mmCIF file of C-alpha atoms in Angstrom:
data_model
loop_
_atom_site.group_PDB
_atom_site.id
_atom_site.type_symbol
_atom_site.label_atom_id
_atom_site.label_comp_id
_atom_site.label_asym_id
_atom_site.label_seq_id
_atom_site.Cartn_x
_atom_site.Cartn_y
_atom_site.Cartn_z
ATOM 1 C CA MET G 1 3.144 21.779 3.277
ATOM 2 C CA GLY G 2 5.959 23.288 0.823
ATOM 3 C CA VAL G 3 4.782 23.754 -3.089
ATOM 4 C CA ILE G 4 7.207 20.905 -3.640
ATOM 5 C CA VAL G 5 5.658 18.181 -1.688
ATOM 6 C CA ARG G 6 2.117 19.559 -3.129
ATOM 7 C CA THR G 7 3.271 19.378 -6.755
ATOM 8 C CA GLY G 8 5.092 16.028 -5.714
ATOM 9 C CA ALA G 9 1.937 14.718 -4.275
ATOM 10 C CA ARG G 10 -0.024 15.656 -7.726
ATOM 11 C CA ALA G 11 2.130 13.160 -9.431
ATOM 12 C CA THR G 12 2.410 10.471 -6.929
ATOM 13 C CA ILE G 13 -1.098 10.139 -5.678
ATOM 14 C CA PRO G 14 -2.533 8.776 -9.203
ATOM 15 C CA LEU G 15 0.677 6.591 -9.413
ATOM 16 C CA ILE G 16 0.094 5.091 -5.936
ATOM 17 C CA GLY G 17 -3.706 4.678 -6.788
ATOM 18 C CA ILE G 18 -2.926 2.751 -10.125
ATOM 19 C CA PHE G 19 -0.415 0.711 -8.492
ATOM 20 C CA GLY G 20 -2.651 -0.280 -5.827
ATOM 21 C CA ALA G 21 -5.585 -1.260 -8.432
ATOM 22 C CA TYR G 22 -2.940 -3.325 -10.080
ATOM 23 C CA ILE G 23 -2.241 -5.183 -7.030
ATOM 24 C CA VAL G 24 -5.823 -5.555 -6.000
ATOM 25 C CA ALA G 25 -6.758 -6.874 -9.730
ATOM 26 C CA HIS G 26 -3.763 -9.171 -10.060
ATOM 27 C CA GLY G 27 -4.389 -10.570 -6.683
ATOM 28 C CA HIS G 28 -5.036 -14.095 -8.077
ATOM 29 C CA LEU G 29 -1.999 -13.926 -9.886
ATOM 30 C CA THR G 30 0.799 -12.100 -8.303
ATOM 31 C CA PRO G 31 1.806 -11.526 -4.641
ATOM 32 C CA GLY G 32 -0.802 -9.006 -2.694
ATOM 33 C CA GLY G 33 -4.696 -9.046 -3.185
ATOM 34 C CA GLY G 34 -7.240 -7.338 -1.554
ATOM 35 C CA PHE G 35 -5.939 -5.986 1.767
ATOM 36 C CA GLN G 36 -2.450 -5.125 0.523
ATOM 37 C CA GLY G 37 -3.463 -3.207 -2.457
ATOM 38 C CA GLY G 38 -6.416 -1.570 -0.066
ATOM 39 C CA ALA G 39 -3.748 -0.520 2.105
ATOM 40 C CA THR G 40 -1.694 0.963 -0.588
ATOM 41 C CA ILE G 41 -4.536 3.199 -2.287
ATOM 42 C CA ALA G 42 -5.227 4.235 1.390
ATOM 43 C CA GLY G 43 -1.519 5.239 1.186
ATOM 44 C CA ALA G 44 -2.502 7.560 -1.445
ATOM 45 C CA GLY G 45 -5.249 8.879 0.984
ATOM 46 C CA ILE G 46 -2.760 9.580 3.722
ATOM 47 C CA LEU G 47 -0.541 11.361 1.326
ATOM 48 C CA PHE G 48 -3.256 13.455 0.240
ATOM 49 C CA LEU G 49 -4.024 14.166 4.013
ATOM 50 C CA LEU G 50 -0.434 15.084 4.739
ATOM 51 C CA ALA G 51 0.473 17.113 1.426
ATOM 52 C CA PHE G 52 -2.699 19.106 1.213
ATOM 53 C CA GLY G 53 -3.879 19.731 4.850
ATOM 54 C CA LEU G 54 -6.970 18.688 6.926
ATOM 55 C CA SER G 55 -9.112 21.558 5.321
ATOM 56 C CA GLU G 56 -8.761 20.478 1.916
ATOM 57 C CA MET G 57 -9.248 16.489 3.171
ATOM 58 C CA LYS G 58 -12.389 17.916 4.641
ATOM 59 C CA ARG G 59 -13.939 19.208 1.631
ATOM 60 C CA HIS G 60 -13.276 16.165 -0.345
ATOM 61 C CA PHE G 61 -14.128 13.571 2.395
ATOM 62 C CA ASN G 62 -17.699 12.419 2.420
ATOM 63 C CA LYS G 63 -18.453 10.498 5.381
ATOM 64 C CA ASN G 64 -21.574 8.891 4.625
ATOM 65 C CA LEU G 65 -20.540 7.785 0.880
ATOM 66 C CA TYR G 66 -17.091 6.241 2.379
ATOM 67 C CA SER G 67 -19.559 4.314 5.217
ATOM 68 C CA ALA G 68 -21.626 3.142 2.491
ATOM 69 C CA LEU G 69 -19.131 1.897 0.142
ATOM 70 C CA GLU G 70 -17.402 -0.110 2.890
ATOM 71 C CA GLY G 71 -20.620 -1.893 3.701
ATOM 72 C CA ILE G 72 -21.154 -2.547 -0.125
ATOM 73 C CA GLY G 73 -17.633 -3.987 0.031
ATOM 74 C CA GLY G 74 -18.580 -6.507 2.483
ATOM 75 C CA LEU G 75 -21.852 -7.285 0.907
ATOM 76 C CA ALA G 76 -20.229 -7.939 -2.214
ATOM 77 C CA PHE G 77 -17.773 -10.671 -0.688
ATOM 78 C CA LEU G 78 -20.802 -12.347 1.015
ATOM 79 C CA GLY G 79 -22.719 -12.122 -2.439
ATOM 80 C CA ALA G 80 -19.741 -13.783 -4.192
ATOM 81 C CA ALA G 81 -19.550 -16.110 -1.320
ATOM 82 C CA MET G 82 -23.434 -17.155 -1.612
ATOM 83 C CA LEU G 83 -23.359 -17.746 -5.489
ATOM 84 C CA GLY G 84 -22.784 -21.254 -5.028
ATOM 85 C CA ILE G 85 -24.885 -21.695 -1.930
ATOM 86 C CA GLY G 86 -26.908 -24.567 -3.754
ATOM 87 C CA THR G 87 -23.870 -26.739 -3.206
ATOM 88 C CA ALA G 88 -22.114 -25.463 -0.371
ATOM 89 C CA PHE G 89 -21.128 -22.070 1.237
ATOM 90 C CA PHE G 90 -18.158 -20.526 -0.584
ATOM 91 C CA TYR G 91 -18.381 -23.016 -3.363
ATOM 92 C CA ASN G 92 -16.660 -21.771 -6.533
ATOM 93 C CA VAL G 93 -19.524 -21.915 -9.085
ATOM 94 C CA LEU G 94 -18.443 -19.385 -11.338
ATOM 95 C CA TRP G 95 -14.994 -21.370 -12.002
ATOM 96 C CA HIS G 96 -16.640 -24.979 -12.471
ATOM 97 C CA ASN G 97 -19.590 -23.777 -14.774
ATOM 98 C CA GLY G 98 -20.062 -20.055 -14.759
ATOM 99 C CA PRO G 99 -20.562 -17.681 -17.577
ATOM 100 C CA PHE G 100 -17.235 -15.619 -17.171
ATOM 101 C CA PHE G 101 -14.116 -15.770 -15.046
ATOM 102 C CA ASN G 102 -13.536 -19.486 -15.879
ATOM 103 C CA GLY G 103 -10.491 -18.681 -18.316
ATOM 104 C CA LYS G 104 -7.081 -20.540 -18.443
ATOM 105 C CA PRO G 105 -5.515 -20.598 -15.032
ATOM 106 C CA GLY G 106 -2.780 -17.932 -14.843
ATOM 107 C CA THR G 107 -4.830 -15.268 -17.018
ATOM 108 C CA LEU G 108 -6.521 -12.379 -15.781
ATOM 109 C CA LEU G 109 -10.364 -13.449 -16.078
ATOM 110 C CA SER G 110 -9.957 -16.904 -14.364
ATOM 111 C CA ALA G 111 -10.062 -18.228 -10.655
ATOM 112 C CA GLY G 112 -13.842 -17.901 -10.435
ATOM 113 C CA TYR G 113 -14.916 -15.499 -7.683
ATOM 114 C CA LEU G 114 -11.429 -14.666 -6.469
ATOM 115 C CA PRO G 115 -11.396 -11.415 -8.558
ATOM 116 C CA ILE G 116 -14.613 -10.120 -7.333
ATOM 117 C CA MET G 117 -13.780 -11.063 -3.523
ATOM 118 C CA ASN G 118 -10.491 -9.034 -3.959
ATOM 119 C CA LEU G 119 -12.082 -5.880 -5.562
ATOM 120 C CA ALA G 120 -14.609 -6.135 -2.795
ATOM 121 C CA VAL G 121 -11.934 -6.556 0.167
ATOM 122 C CA GLY G 122 -10.038 -3.593 -1.703
ATOM 123 C CA LEU G 123 -12.915 -1.533 -1.503
ATOM 124 C CA LYS G 124 -13.531 -2.195 2.062
ATOM 125 C CA VAL G 125 -10.029 -1.967 3.313
ATOM 126 C CA PHE G 126 -9.517 1.498 1.425
ATOM 127 C CA THR G 127 -12.718 3.148 2.633
ATOM 128 C CA GLY G 128 -12.205 1.828 6.352
ATOM 129 C CA LEU G 129 -8.614 2.739 6.350
ATOM 130 C CA VAL G 130 -9.283 6.489 4.953
ATOM 131 C CA SER G 131 -12.152 6.815 7.105
ATOM 132 C CA ALA G 132 -10.480 5.892 10.507
ATOM 133 C CA MET G 133 -7.488 8.313 9.454
ATOM 134 C CA VAL G 134 -9.406 10.979 8.747
ATOM 135 C CA GLY G 135 -11.325 10.257 11.860
ATOM 136 C CA LEU G 136 -8.442 10.407 13.900
ATOM 137 C CA ALA G 137 -7.192 13.447 12.176
ATOM 138 C CA LEU G 138 -10.493 15.409 13.288
ATOM 139 C CA TYR G 139 -10.710 14.134 16.461
ATOM 140 C CA ARG G 140 -9.638 16.929 18.914
ATOM 141 C CA ARG G 141 -7.324 19.938 18.600
ATOM 142 C CA TRP G 142 -4.663 19.847 21.601
ATOM 143 C CA ARG G 143 -4.822 23.163 22.763
ATOM 144 C CA LYS G 144 -8.080 25.184 23.023
ATOM 145 C CA MET N 1 27.033 -18.030 -11.881
ATOM 146 C CA MET N 2 25.309 -14.726 -12.659
ATOM 147 C CA GLU N 3 23.397 -15.028 -9.427
ATOM 148 C CA GLN N 4 26.533 -15.259 -7.214
ATOM 149 C CA VAL N 5 27.131 -11.558 -8.362
ATOM 150 C CA PHE N 6 23.770 -10.399 -6.975
ATOM 151 C CA PHE N 7 24.140 -11.987 -3.528
ATOM 152 C CA TYR N 8 27.510 -10.293 -3.187
ATOM 153 C CA ALA N 9 26.180 -6.846 -4.194
ATOM 154 C CA THR N 10 23.170 -7.522 -1.584
ATOM 155 C CA LEU N 11 25.931 -8.247 1.148
ATOM 156 C CA ILE N 12 27.509 -4.750 0.353
ATOM 157 C CA VAL N 13 24.041 -3.020 0.733
ATOM 158 C CA MET N 14 23.493 -4.724 3.650
ATOM 159 C CA VAL N 15 26.842 -3.763 5.289
ATOM 160 C CA ALA N 16 25.550 -0.128 4.308
ATOM 161 C CA GLY N 17 22.148 -0.980 6.197
ATOM 162 C CA PHE N 18 23.840 -1.656 9.147
ATOM 163 C CA ILE N 19 26.004 1.420 9.156
ATOM 164 C CA SER N 20 22.563 3.200 8.733
ATOM 165 C CA VAL N 21 21.237 1.608 11.705
ATOM 166 C CA LEU N 22 24.131 2.297 13.852
ATOM 167 C CA ARG N 23 23.355 6.269 12.920
ATOM 168 C CA ILE N 24 19.770 5.467 13.858
ATOM 169 C CA MET N 25 20.612 3.929 17.199
ATOM 170 C CA LEU N 26 23.741 6.604 18.003
ATOM 171 C CA GLY N 27 22.077 9.613 16.304
ATOM 172 C CA PRO N 28 22.037 12.530 18.852
ATOM 173 C CA SER N 29 19.005 14.329 17.271
ATOM 174 C CA VAL N 30 15.595 13.290 15.819
ATOM 175 C CA PRO N 31 16.312 14.787 12.282
ATOM 176 C CA ASP N 32 19.519 12.710 12.447
ATOM 177 C CA ARG N 33 17.552 9.361 13.018
ATOM 178 C CA VAL N 34 15.121 10.239 10.282
ATOM 179 C CA VAL N 35 17.647 10.586 7.887
ATOM 180 C CA GLY N 36 19.122 7.444 8.889
ATOM 181 C CA VAL N 37 15.429 5.592 8.398
ATOM 182 C CA ASP N 38 15.136 7.383 4.898
ATOM 183 C CA THR N 39 18.828 5.982 3.624
ATOM 184 C CA LEU N 40 17.755 2.710 5.041
ATOM 185 C CA ASN N 41 14.562 2.618 3.311
ATOM 186 C CA THR N 42 16.391 3.287 -0.022
ATOM 187 C CA LEU N 43 18.984 0.746 0.695
ATOM 188 C CA VAL N 44 16.104 -1.946 1.535
ATOM 189 C CA VAL N 45 14.577 -1.420 -1.931
ATOM 190 C CA ALA N 46 17.854 -1.678 -3.701
ATOM 191 C CA ALA N 47 18.194 -5.093 -1.669
ATOM 192 C CA MET N 48 14.813 -6.141 -2.551
ATOM 193 C CA ILE N 49 15.608 -5.737 -6.594
ATOM 194 C CA LEU N 50 18.990 -7.386 -6.147
ATOM 195 C CA LEU N 51 17.355 -10.584 -4.362
ATOM 196 C CA GLY N 52 14.701 -10.285 -7.003
ATOM 197 C CA ALA N 53 17.274 -10.517 -9.614
ATOM 198 C CA ALA N 54 19.161 -13.207 -7.492
ATOM 199 C CA TYR N 55 16.396 -15.494 -7.119
ATOM 200 C CA ASP N 56 15.323 -14.973 -10.685
ATOM 201 C CA ARG N 57 11.588 -13.708 -9.674
ATOM 202 C CA THR N 58 10.250 -10.717 -11.738
ATOM 203 C CA ILE N 59 7.289 -10.479 -9.449
ATOM 204 C CA TYR N 60 9.597 -9.362 -6.252
ATOM 205 C CA ILE N 61 10.018 -5.932 -8.173
ATOM 206 C CA ASP N 62 6.405 -5.074 -7.143
ATOM 207 C CA ILE N 63 7.028 -5.296 -3.511
ATOM 208 C CA ALA N 64 10.106 -3.037 -3.841
ATOM 209 C CA ILE N 65 7.766 -0.453 -5.938
ATOM 210 C CA VAL N 66 5.293 -0.472 -3.007
ATOM 211 C CA TYR N 67 7.703 -0.400 -0.091
ATOM 212 C CA ALA N 68 9.279 2.755 -2.028
ATOM 213 C CA LEU N 69 6.191 4.333 -2.332
ATOM 214 C CA LEU N 70 4.918 4.039 1.208
ATOM 215 C CA SER N 71 8.621 4.660 2.671
ATOM 216 C CA TYR N 72 7.915 7.787 1.130
ATOM 217 C CA ILE N 73 4.658 8.520 2.848
ATOM 218 C CA GLY N 74 6.010 7.439 6.073
ATOM 219 C CA THR N 75 9.009 9.909 6.043
ATOM 220 C CA LEU N 76 6.716 12.678 4.839
ATOM 221 C CA ALA N 77 4.604 11.946 7.917
ATOM 222 C CA VAL N 78 7.608 12.248 10.568
ATOM 223 C CA ALA N 79 8.683 15.330 8.902
ATOM 224 C CA ARG N 80 5.089 16.735 8.967
ATOM 225 C CA TYR N 81 5.222 16.102 12.479
ATOM 226 C CA LEU N 82 8.342 17.931 13.064
ATOM 227 C CA GLN N 83 7.247 20.750 11.518
ATOM 228 C CA GLY N 84 4.323 21.086 13.935
ATOM 229 C CA GLY N 85 1.876 18.441 13.084
ATOM 230 C CA LEU N 86 -1.333 18.669 10.823
ATOM 231 C CA SER N 87 -3.725 21.757 10.526
#
């Protein structure tokens, strides 16, 4: 699009990304969490595609990297759920007697495995939504 | 006592929102409706912040910020489509 939209996108994309990261990181304290923050960061990817066009997006988008990161997000969620398998599945062992993430409730480093799971879900949602959007944009040209 | 003021201000913003919904329903052309939706987005952000003040919750401002950022992307997507689409 025009130069105004492109310059505005250069200023807005880091803002949206940082705010989405804030939503993901504070998922156990404020409204939001993994999915909402991931969808917000994916909004930054959509803004990049809209402002700079498909050819620029094709140069910066790596299909294998995004596919691998989506799988890593799912595996990290499962790994955090497996930490307390000695007691039960999804047992929050980091909160009960873990080395970290066991601060006072209401602070950032509390709530056991919840920040890890929020990060994993945010990564998975961001990479999945951006991959789906680029796939739709690349699908086919209308007239050829 | 202070909260009453914010509820009345939200009511005024809601009246303006209904007027812009009227423009979205009646608008003869597509750009009229797009401008109506853009106005409604801004009014919804204002109403969210006023309601956050009325209920005395600081956390509600976060949702207003996210809505303001994402409504901009939505308007941009519609504008890009009306200009001839991607590519």
